[in-house]
C-alpha cells in the first residue's frame, strides 16, 4: 500500500509539472541596488515640484522587482522577467516604457503579467506619467497581440473592474512583500504563498464576440492556471 501511495503521489506530481507553462524556470539572485540608491531620498512632487529628483529606470525596477509571477511563488526579478536595462524613462517628458520577458515564448500568462506591471506603476507613480508596457522583442510567439491588448486602455479598465481578477493582481503585486515580512517575523526561509480564489472561470476585460482581453481560471494554484490570449 505504501508503494501504491508513493506511485500515486509521483504520478500526481508529474501531472502537475506537465500542466505548468514552465515547470523548471531558471532562478536569478536578487540584486543589491543599495549602493546605487545611496544618497537618494523621496521628495513629494506635489509639495516641492522644483526640488524633486528625476525618476529613473532603477526606481521603476524597484517598484516592479517584487511582483510575484502568476505561475510560481517567485518574483519577476528572480525569473528575470523584468530587468533594469529593459526600462526606459524620460522624466522630462513624463514617459516610461517597460519591456518584460516571459520565461517561455508560448507563455499564456504574459497578458496578466503585463497587467500587474501596469497596475503597480499606476499606484506607485505620479499621475503625470504615461506608461507603455510591452513584451521584449522576439520573446513571445504572440508578441503583437499581447502588446496590442496591454495598450488598449478600455480593455485594461474593464479588466480592473473584475473583482476576482483584481484580487489576483493585488496578490501578485503585494503578497511577496507580505511574505518577506512574515519571514522576518517568523525567522523562516519560505518566500511567498499561494492564494486560492475558487475554480470558476472569469473574464479579464471586455467580452465582445472575439474581442476578449483574456480568460483564466480564478485560482492561483499553478497546476490549474491558464491564460488564453486572443488577437
PDB file of C-alpha atoms in Angstrom:
ATOM      1  CA  UNK A   1       0.000   0.000   0.000  1.00  0.00           C
ATOM      2  CA  UNK A   2       2.879   2.334   0.781  1.00  0.00           C
ATOM      3  CA  UNK A   3       4.346   1.745  -2.699  1.00  0.00           C
ATOM      4  CA  UNK A   4       0.976   2.377  -4.337  1.00  0.00           C
ATOM      5  CA  UNK A   5       0.541   5.610  -2.402  1.00  0.00           C
ATOM      6  CA  UNK A   6       4.039   6.756  -3.345  1.00  0.00           C
ATOM      7  CA  UNK A   7       3.418   5.951  -7.015  1.00  0.00           C
ATOM      8  CA  UNK A   8       0.162   7.913  -6.877  1.00  0.00           C
ATOM      9  CA  UNK A   9       1.954  10.924  -5.412  1.00  0.00           C
ATOM     10  CA  UNK A  10       4.698  10.682  -8.040  1.00  0.00           C
ATOM     11  CA  UNK A  11       2.130  10.486 -10.822  1.00  0.00           C
ATOM     12  CA  UNK A  12       0.229  13.455  -9.408  1.00  0.00           C
ATOM     13  CA  UNK A  13       3.444  15.413  -9.198  1.00  0.00           C
ATOM     14  CA  UNK A  14       4.329  14.618 -12.813  1.00  0.00           C
ATOM     15  CA  UNK A  15       0.824  15.640 -13.910  1.00  0.00           C
ATOM     16  CA  UNK A  16       1.132  18.990 -12.156  1.00  0.00           C
ATOM     17  CA  UNK A  17       4.555  19.584 -13.675  1.00  0.00           C
ATOM     18  CA  UNK A  18       3.217  18.731 -17.123  1.00  0.00           C
ATOM     19  CA  UNK A  19       0.419  21.298 -16.739  1.00  0.00           C
ATOM     20  CA  UNK A  20       2.739  24.131 -15.773  1.00  0.00           C
ATOM     21  CA  UNK A  21       3.658  26.518 -18.569  1.00  0.00           C
ATOM     22  CA  UNK A  22       7.266  26.448 -17.416  1.00  0.00           C
ATOM     23  CA  UNK A  23       7.778  23.705 -14.797  1.00  0.00           C
ATOM     24  CA  UNK A  24      11.507  24.385 -14.279  1.00  0.00           C
ATOM     25  CA  UNK A  25      12.242  28.114 -14.513  1.00  0.00           C
ATOM     26  CA  UNK A  26      15.784  29.411 -14.124  1.00  0.00           C
ATOM     27  CA  UNK A  27      16.137  31.477 -10.946  1.00  0.00           C
ATOM     28  CA  UNK A  28      18.381  34.511 -10.576  1.00  0.00           C
ATOM     29  CA  UNK A  29      19.752  36.068  -7.405  1.00  0.00           C
ATOM     30  CA  UNK A  30      18.254  39.274  -6.084  1.00  0.00           C
ATOM     31  CA  UNK A  31      20.390  42.272  -6.984  1.00  0.00           C
ATOM     32  CA  UNK A  32      21.838  44.532  -4.341  1.00  0.00           C
ATOM     33  CA  UNK A  33      20.881  48.032  -5.501  1.00  0.00           C
ATOM     34  CA  UNK A  34      21.621  49.746  -2.197  1.00  0.00           C
ATOM     35  CA  UNK A  35      24.832  51.398  -3.390  1.00  0.00           C
ATOM     36  CA  UNK A  36      23.188  52.843  -6.497  1.00  0.00           C
ATOM     37  CA  UNK A  37      20.360  54.264  -4.405  1.00  0.00           C
ATOM     38  CA  UNK A  38      22.678  55.768  -1.788  1.00  0.00           C
ATOM     39  CA  UNK A  39      22.084  59.448  -1.295  1.00  0.00           C
ATOM     40  CA  UNK A  40      18.646  59.470  -2.904  1.00  0.00           C
ATOM     41  CA  UNK A  41      15.644  60.464  -0.846  1.00  0.00           C
ATOM     42  CA  UNK A  42      11.950  60.787  -1.589  1.00  0.00           C
ATOM     43  CA  UNK A  43      10.653  64.276  -2.354  1.00  0.00           C
ATOM     44  CA  UNK A  44       6.972  64.944  -2.880  1.00  0.00           C
ATOM     45  CA  UNK A  45       6.306  66.311  -6.359  1.00  0.00           C
ATOM     46  CA  UNK A  46       3.126  67.966  -5.119  1.00  0.00           C
ATOM     47  CA  UNK A  47       4.833  69.789  -2.237  1.00  0.00           C
ATOM     48  CA  UNK A  48       8.226  70.511  -3.864  1.00  0.00           C
ATOM     49  CA  UNK A  49       7.851  70.363  -7.659  1.00  0.00           C
ATOM     50  CA  UNK A  50      11.173  72.167  -8.237  1.00  0.00           C
ATOM     51  CA  UNK A  51      13.213  70.085  -5.786  1.00  0.00           C
ATOM     52  CA  UNK A  52      12.182  66.558  -6.701  1.00  0.00           C
ATOM     53  CA  UNK A  53      14.756  64.114  -8.012  1.00  0.00           C
ATOM     54  CA  UNK A  54      14.003  62.758 -11.500  1.00  0.00           C
ATOM     55  CA  UNK A  55      12.593  59.258 -11.652  1.00  0.00           C
ATOM     56  CA  UNK A  56      14.972  56.822 -13.312  1.00  0.00           C
ATOM     57  CA  UNK A  57      14.954  53.225 -14.575  1.00  0.00           C
ATOM     58  CA  UNK A  58      16.270  51.854 -11.287  1.00  0.00           C
ATOM     59  CA  UNK A  59      13.414  53.398  -9.350  1.00  0.00           C
ATOM     60  CA  UNK A  60      10.906  51.826 -11.742  1.00  0.00           C
ATOM     61  CA  UNK A  61      12.707  48.486 -11.456  1.00  0.00           C
ATOM     62  CA  UNK A  62      12.455  48.603  -7.678  1.00  0.00           C
ATOM     63  CA  UNK A  63       8.710  49.125  -7.940  1.00  0.00           C
ATOM     64  CA  UNK A  64       8.416  46.018 -10.133  1.00  0.00           C
ATOM     65  CA  UNK A  65      11.064  43.590  -8.875  1.00  0.00           C
ATOM     66  CA  UNK A  66       8.937  42.004  -6.117  1.00  0.00           C
ATOM     67  CA  UNK A  67       5.789  41.381  -8.156  1.00  0.00           C
ATOM     68  CA  UNK A  68       5.046  37.661  -7.871  1.00  0.00           C
ATOM     69  CA  UNK A  69       4.854  35.578 -11.024  1.00  0.00           C
ATOM     70  CA  UNK A  70       1.301  34.240 -11.647  1.00  0.00           C
ATOM     71  CA  UNK A  71       2.545  30.673 -12.049  1.00  0.00           C
ATOM     72  CA  UNK A  72       5.347  30.341  -9.493  1.00  0.00           C
ATOM     73  CA  UNK A  73       5.998  31.686  -5.970  1.00  0.00           C
ATOM     74  CA  UNK A  74       8.967  33.641  -7.328  1.00  0.00           C
ATOM     75  CA  UNK A  75       9.355  37.296  -8.141  1.00  0.00           C
ATOM     76  CA  UNK A  76       9.653  38.776 -11.607  1.00  0.00           C
ATOM     77  CA  UNK A  77      13.232  39.686 -10.745  1.00  0.00           C
ATOM     78  CA  UNK A  78      14.090  36.116  -9.710  1.00  0.00           C
ATOM     79  CA  UNK A  79      12.726  34.873 -13.044  1.00  0.00           C
ATOM     80  CA  UNK A  80      14.457  37.668 -14.986  1.00  0.00           C
ATOM     81  CA  UNK A  81      11.088  38.743 -16.370  1.00  0.00           C
ATOM     82  CA  UNK A  82      11.839  42.368 -15.507  1.00  0.00           C
ATOM     83  CA  UNK A  83      15.283  43.946 -15.855  1.00  0.00           C
ATOM     84  CA  UNK A  84      16.526  47.465 -15.321  1.00  0.00           C
ATOM     85  CA  UNK A  85      18.122  47.521 -18.766  1.00  0.00           C
ATOM     86  CA  UNK A  86      14.702  46.977 -20.395  1.00  0.00           C
ATOM     87  CA  UNK A  87      13.187  50.052 -18.730  1.00  0.00           C
ATOM     88  CA  UNK A  88      13.318  53.431 -20.491  1.00  0.00           C
ATOM     89  CA  UNK A  89      12.428  56.612 -18.595  1.00  0.00           C
ATOM     90  CA  UNK A  90      12.117  60.154 -19.905  1.00  0.00           C
ATOM     91  CA  UNK A  91      11.331  62.098 -16.744  1.00  0.00           C
ATOM     92  CA  UNK A  92      11.218  65.426 -18.591  1.00  0.00           C
ATOM     93  CA  UNK A  93       8.535  64.189 -20.990  1.00  0.00           C
ATOM     94  CA  UNK A  94       6.873  62.006 -18.312  1.00  0.00           C
ATOM     95  CA  UNK A  95       7.177  58.875 -20.455  1.00  0.00           C
ATOM     96  CA  UNK A  96       8.080  55.372 -19.307  1.00  0.00           C
ATOM     97  CA  UNK A  97       8.413  52.190 -21.339  1.00  0.00           C
ATOM     98  CA  UNK A  98       8.763  48.824 -19.634  1.00  0.00           C
ATOM     99  CA  UNK A  99       9.582  45.696 -21.617  1.00  0.00           C
ATOM    100  CA  UNK A 100       9.292  42.358 -19.859  1.00  0.00           C
ATOM    101  CA  UNK A 101      10.460  38.916 -20.944  1.00  0.00           C
ATOM    102  CA  UNK A 102       8.224  35.861 -20.340  1.00  0.00           C
ATOM    103  CA  UNK A 103      10.164  32.765 -19.296  1.00  0.00           C
ATOM    104  CA  UNK A 104       8.874  30.848 -22.348  1.00  0.00           C
ATOM    105  CA  UNK A 105       7.795  32.082 -25.787  1.00  0.00           C
ATOM    106  CA  UNK A 106       4.333  30.497 -25.514  1.00  0.00           C
ATOM    107  CA  UNK A 107       3.613  31.896 -22.024  1.00  0.00           C
ATOM    108  CA  UNK A 108      -0.146  32.332 -21.700  1.00  0.00           C
ATOM    109  CA  UNK A 109       0.342  34.460 -18.571  1.00  0.00           C
ATOM    110  CA  UNK A 110       2.081  37.300 -20.441  1.00  0.00           C
ATOM    111  CA  UNK A 111      -1.014  39.486 -20.556  1.00  0.00           C
ATOM    112  CA  UNK A 112      -1.655  39.044 -16.841  1.00  0.00           C
ATOM    113  CA  UNK A 113       1.981  39.838 -16.023  1.00  0.00           C
ATOM    114  CA  UNK A 114       1.760  42.996 -18.125  1.00  0.00           C
ATOM    115  CA  UNK A 115      -1.440  43.989 -16.352  1.00  0.00           C
ATOM    116  CA  UNK A 116       0.248  43.543 -12.955  1.00  0.00           C
ATOM    117  CA  UNK A 117       3.151  45.725 -14.093  1.00  0.00           C
ATOM    118  CA  UNK A 118       0.782  48.445 -15.278  1.00  0.00           C
ATOM    119  CA  UNK A 119      -1.282  48.404 -12.092  1.00  0.00           C
ATOM    120  CA  UNK A 120       1.782  48.546  -9.846  1.00  0.00           C
ATOM    121  CA  UNK A 121       3.121  51.581 -11.701  1.00  0.00           C
ATOM    122  CA  UNK A 122      -0.301  53.265 -11.772  1.00  0.00           C
ATOM    123  CA  UNK A 123      -0.363  53.035  -7.992  1.00  0.00           C
ATOM    124  CA  UNK A 124       3.286  53.994  -7.458  1.00  0.00           C
ATOM    125  CA  UNK A 125       3.982  56.880  -9.829  1.00  0.00           C
ATOM    126  CA  UNK A 126       2.726  60.459 -10.083  1.00  0.00           C
ATOM    127  CA  UNK A 127      -0.241  60.699 -12.475  1.00  0.00           C
ATOM    128  CA  UNK A 128       1.758  62.808 -14.948  1.00  0.00           C
ATOM    129  CA  UNK A 129       3.475  59.717 -16.357  1.00  0.00           C
ATOM    130  CA  UNK A 130       2.368  57.876 -19.487  1.00  0.00           C
ATOM    131  CA  UNK A 131       3.430  54.236 -19.232  1.00  0.00           C
ATOM    132  CA  UNK A 132       3.826  51.768 -22.102  1.00  0.00           C
ATOM    133  CA  UNK A 133       4.046  48.064 -21.251  1.00  0.00           C
ATOM    134  CA  UNK A 134       5.340  45.607 -23.857  1.00  0.00           C
ATOM    135  CA  UNK A 135       6.899  42.181 -24.097  1.00  0.00           C
ATOM    136  CA  UNK A 136      10.528  42.403 -25.149  1.00  0.00           C
ATOM    137  CA  UNK A 137      11.045  41.944 -28.926  1.00  0.00           C
ATOM    138  CA  UNK A 138      11.160  38.312 -30.004  1.00  0.00           C
ATOM    139  CA  UNK A 139      10.327  36.939 -26.547  1.00  0.00           C
ATOM    140  CA  UNK A 140       6.732  35.819 -27.190  1.00  0.00           C
ATOM    141  CA  UNK A 141       5.067  33.943 -30.019  1.00  0.00           C
ATOM    142  CA  UNK A 142       2.046  36.303 -29.873  1.00  0.00           C
ATOM    143  CA  UNK A 143       4.052  39.459 -29.273  1.00  0.00           C
ATOM    144  CA  UNK A 144       1.914  41.765 -31.394  1.00  0.00           C
ATOM    145  CA  UNK A 145      -1.373  40.560 -29.902  1.00  0.00           C
ATOM    146  CA  UNK A 146      -0.129  40.832 -26.316  1.00  0.00           C
ATOM    147  CA  UNK A 147       1.244  44.348 -26.858  1.00  0.00           C
ATOM    148  CA  UNK A 148      -1.973  45.441 -28.546  1.00  0.00           C
ATOM    149  CA  UNK A 149      -4.049  44.288 -25.600  1.00  0.00           C
ATOM    150  CA  UNK A 150      -1.793  45.851 -22.995  1.00  0.00           C
ATOM    151  CA  UNK A 151      -2.001  49.179 -24.850  1.00  0.00           C
ATOM    152  CA  UNK A 152      -5.817  49.114 -25.020  1.00  0.00           C
ATOM    153  CA  UNK A 153      -6.976  51.430 -22.215  1.00  0.00           C
ATOM    154  CA  UNK A 154     -10.595  50.291 -22.431  1.00  0.00           C
ATOM    155  CA  UNK A 155      -9.664  46.631 -22.058  1.00  0.00           C
ATOM    156  CA  UNK A 156      -7.350  47.362 -19.148  1.00  0.00           C
ATOM    157  CA  UNK A 157     -10.017  49.457 -17.405  1.00  0.00           C
ATOM    158  CA  UNK A 158     -12.628  46.746 -17.925  1.00  0.00           C
ATOM    159  CA  UNK A 159     -10.242  44.099 -16.596  1.00  0.00           C
ATOM    160  CA  UNK A 160      -9.713  46.032 -13.386  1.00  0.00           C
ATOM    161  CA  UNK A 161     -13.468  46.158 -12.791  1.00  0.00           C
ATOM    162  CA  UNK A 162     -13.477  42.371 -12.370  1.00  0.00           C
ATOM    163  CA  UNK A 163     -13.219  41.700  -8.583  1.00  0.00           C
ATOM    164  CA  UNK A 164     -11.744  38.220  -8.938  1.00  0.00           C
ATOM    165  CA  UNK A 165      -9.099  39.380 -11.378  1.00  0.00           C
ATOM    166  CA  UNK A 166      -8.311  42.417  -9.248  1.00  0.00           C
ATOM    167  CA  UNK A 167      -7.689  40.079  -6.307  1.00  0.00           C
ATOM    168  CA  UNK A 168      -5.157  38.178  -8.419  1.00  0.00           C
ATOM    169  CA  UNK A 169      -3.412  41.378  -9.440  1.00  0.00           C
ATOM    170  CA  UNK A 170      -3.287  42.581  -5.844  1.00  0.00           C
ATOM    171  CA  UNK A 171      -1.866  39.247  -4.710  1.00  0.00           C
ATOM    172  CA  UNK A 172       0.839  39.385  -7.358  1.00  0.00           C
ATOM    173  CA  UNK A 173       1.735  42.992  -6.589  1.00  0.00           C
ATOM    174  CA  UNK A 174       1.778  42.809  -2.817  1.00  0.00           C
ATOM    175  CA  UNK A 175       1.892  39.263  -1.419  1.00  0.00           C
ATOM    176  CA  UNK A 176       5.669  38.994  -1.898  1.00  0.00           C
ATOM    177  CA  UNK A 177       6.244  41.965   0.394  1.00  0.00           C
ATOM    178  CA  UNK A 178       3.897  40.428   2.950  1.00  0.00           C
ATOM    179  CA  UNK A 179       5.663  37.083   2.597  1.00  0.00           C
ATOM    180  CA  UNK A 180       9.063  38.657   3.180  1.00  0.00           C
ATOM    181  CA  UNK A 181       7.753  40.377   6.304  1.00  0.00           C
ATOM    182  CA  UNK A 182       6.334  37.078   7.550  1.00  0.00           C
ATOM    183  CA  UNK A 183       9.764  35.520   7.029  1.00  0.00           C
ATOM    184  CA  UNK A 184      11.392  38.218   9.111  1.00  0.00           C
ATOM    185  CA  UNK A 185       8.790  37.833  11.843  1.00  0.00           C
ATOM    186  CA  UNK A 186       8.967  34.025  11.884  1.00  0.00           C
ATOM    187  CA  UNK A 187      12.649  33.613  11.057  1.00  0.00           C
ATOM    188  CA  UNK A 188      11.788  31.193   8.262  1.00  0.00           C
ATOM    189  CA  UNK A 189      13.081  30.713   4.738  1.00  0.00           C
ATOM    190  CA  UNK A 190       9.935  30.218   2.679  1.00  0.00           C
ATOM    191  CA  UNK A 191       9.141  33.039   0.265  1.00  0.00           C
ATOM    192  CA  UNK A 192       5.540  33.743  -0.650  1.00  0.00           C
ATOM    193  CA  UNK A 193       2.490  31.507  -0.566  1.00  0.00           C
ATOM    194  CA  UNK A 194      -0.385  30.656  -2.873  1.00  0.00           C
ATOM    195  CA  UNK A 195      -3.841  32.141  -2.579  1.00  0.00           C
ATOM    196  CA  UNK A 196      -6.900  30.329  -3.896  1.00  0.00           C
ATOM    197  CA  UNK A 197      -9.776  32.293  -5.355  1.00  0.00           C
ATOM    198  CA  UNK A 198     -12.061  29.421  -6.346  1.00  0.00           C
ATOM    199  CA  UNK A 199     -12.260  27.441  -9.552  1.00  0.00           C
ATOM    200  CA  UNK A 200     -14.787  29.278 -11.730  1.00  0.00           C
ATOM    201  CA  UNK A 201     -13.809  30.958 -14.987  1.00  0.00           C
ATOM    202  CA  UNK A 202     -13.553  34.739 -15.027  1.00  0.00           C
ATOM    203  CA  UNK A 203     -13.184  37.103 -17.961  1.00  0.00           C
ATOM    204  CA  UNK A 204     -10.350  39.596 -17.942  1.00  0.00           C
ATOM    205  CA  UNK A 205     -11.675  42.643 -19.729  1.00  0.00           C
ATOM    206  CA  UNK A 206     -14.238  43.140 -22.444  1.00  0.00           C
ATOM    207  CA  UNK A 207     -16.088  40.145 -23.849  1.00  0.00           C
ATOM    208  CA  UNK A 208     -17.429  41.309 -27.186  1.00  0.00           C
ATOM    209  CA  UNK A 209     -17.606  38.332 -29.536  1.00  0.00           C
ATOM    210  CA  UNK A 210     -13.901  37.513 -30.021  1.00  0.00           C
ATOM    211  CA  UNK A 211     -12.751  40.888 -28.681  1.00  0.00           C
ATOM    212  CA  UNK A 212     -11.816  39.285 -25.379  1.00  0.00           C
ATOM    213  CA  UNK A 213      -8.790  40.550 -23.473  1.00  0.00           C
ATOM    214  CA  UNK A 214      -8.134  37.199 -21.822  1.00  0.00           C
ATOM    215  CA  UNK A 215      -9.717  34.341 -19.916  1.00  0.00           C
ATOM    216  CA  UNK A 216      -8.280  32.474 -16.959  1.00  0.00           C
ATOM    217  CA  UNK A 217      -9.381  30.325 -14.021  1.00  0.00           C
ATOM    218  CA  UNK A 218      -9.905  32.316 -10.832  1.00  0.00           C
ATOM    219  CA  UNK A 219      -7.316  30.299  -8.908  1.00  0.00           C
ATOM    220  CA  UNK A 220      -3.650  30.875  -8.187  1.00  0.00           C
ATOM    221  CA  UNK A 221      -2.901  27.160  -7.915  1.00  0.00           C
ATOM    222  CA  UNK A 222      -0.207  26.663 -10.528  1.00  0.00           C
ATOM    223  CA  UNK A 223      -1.421  23.229 -11.608  1.00  0.00           C
ATOM    224  CA  UNK A 224      -4.706  24.614 -12.949  1.00  0.00           C
ATOM    225  CA  UNK A 225      -3.728  28.095 -14.047  1.00  0.00           C
ATOM    226  CA  UNK A 226      -4.140  29.035 -17.685  1.00  0.00           C
ATOM    227  CA  UNK A 227      -4.497  32.280 -19.626  1.00  0.00           C
ATOM    228  CA  UNK A 228      -5.819  32.334 -23.163  1.00  0.00           C
ATOM    229  CA  UNK A 229      -4.976  35.438 -25.186  1.00  0.00           C
ATOM    230  CA  UNK A 230      -6.982  36.489 -28.216  1.00  0.00           C
ATOM    231  CA  UNK A 231      -5.818  38.755 -31.016  1.00  0.00           C
TER     232      UNK A 231
END
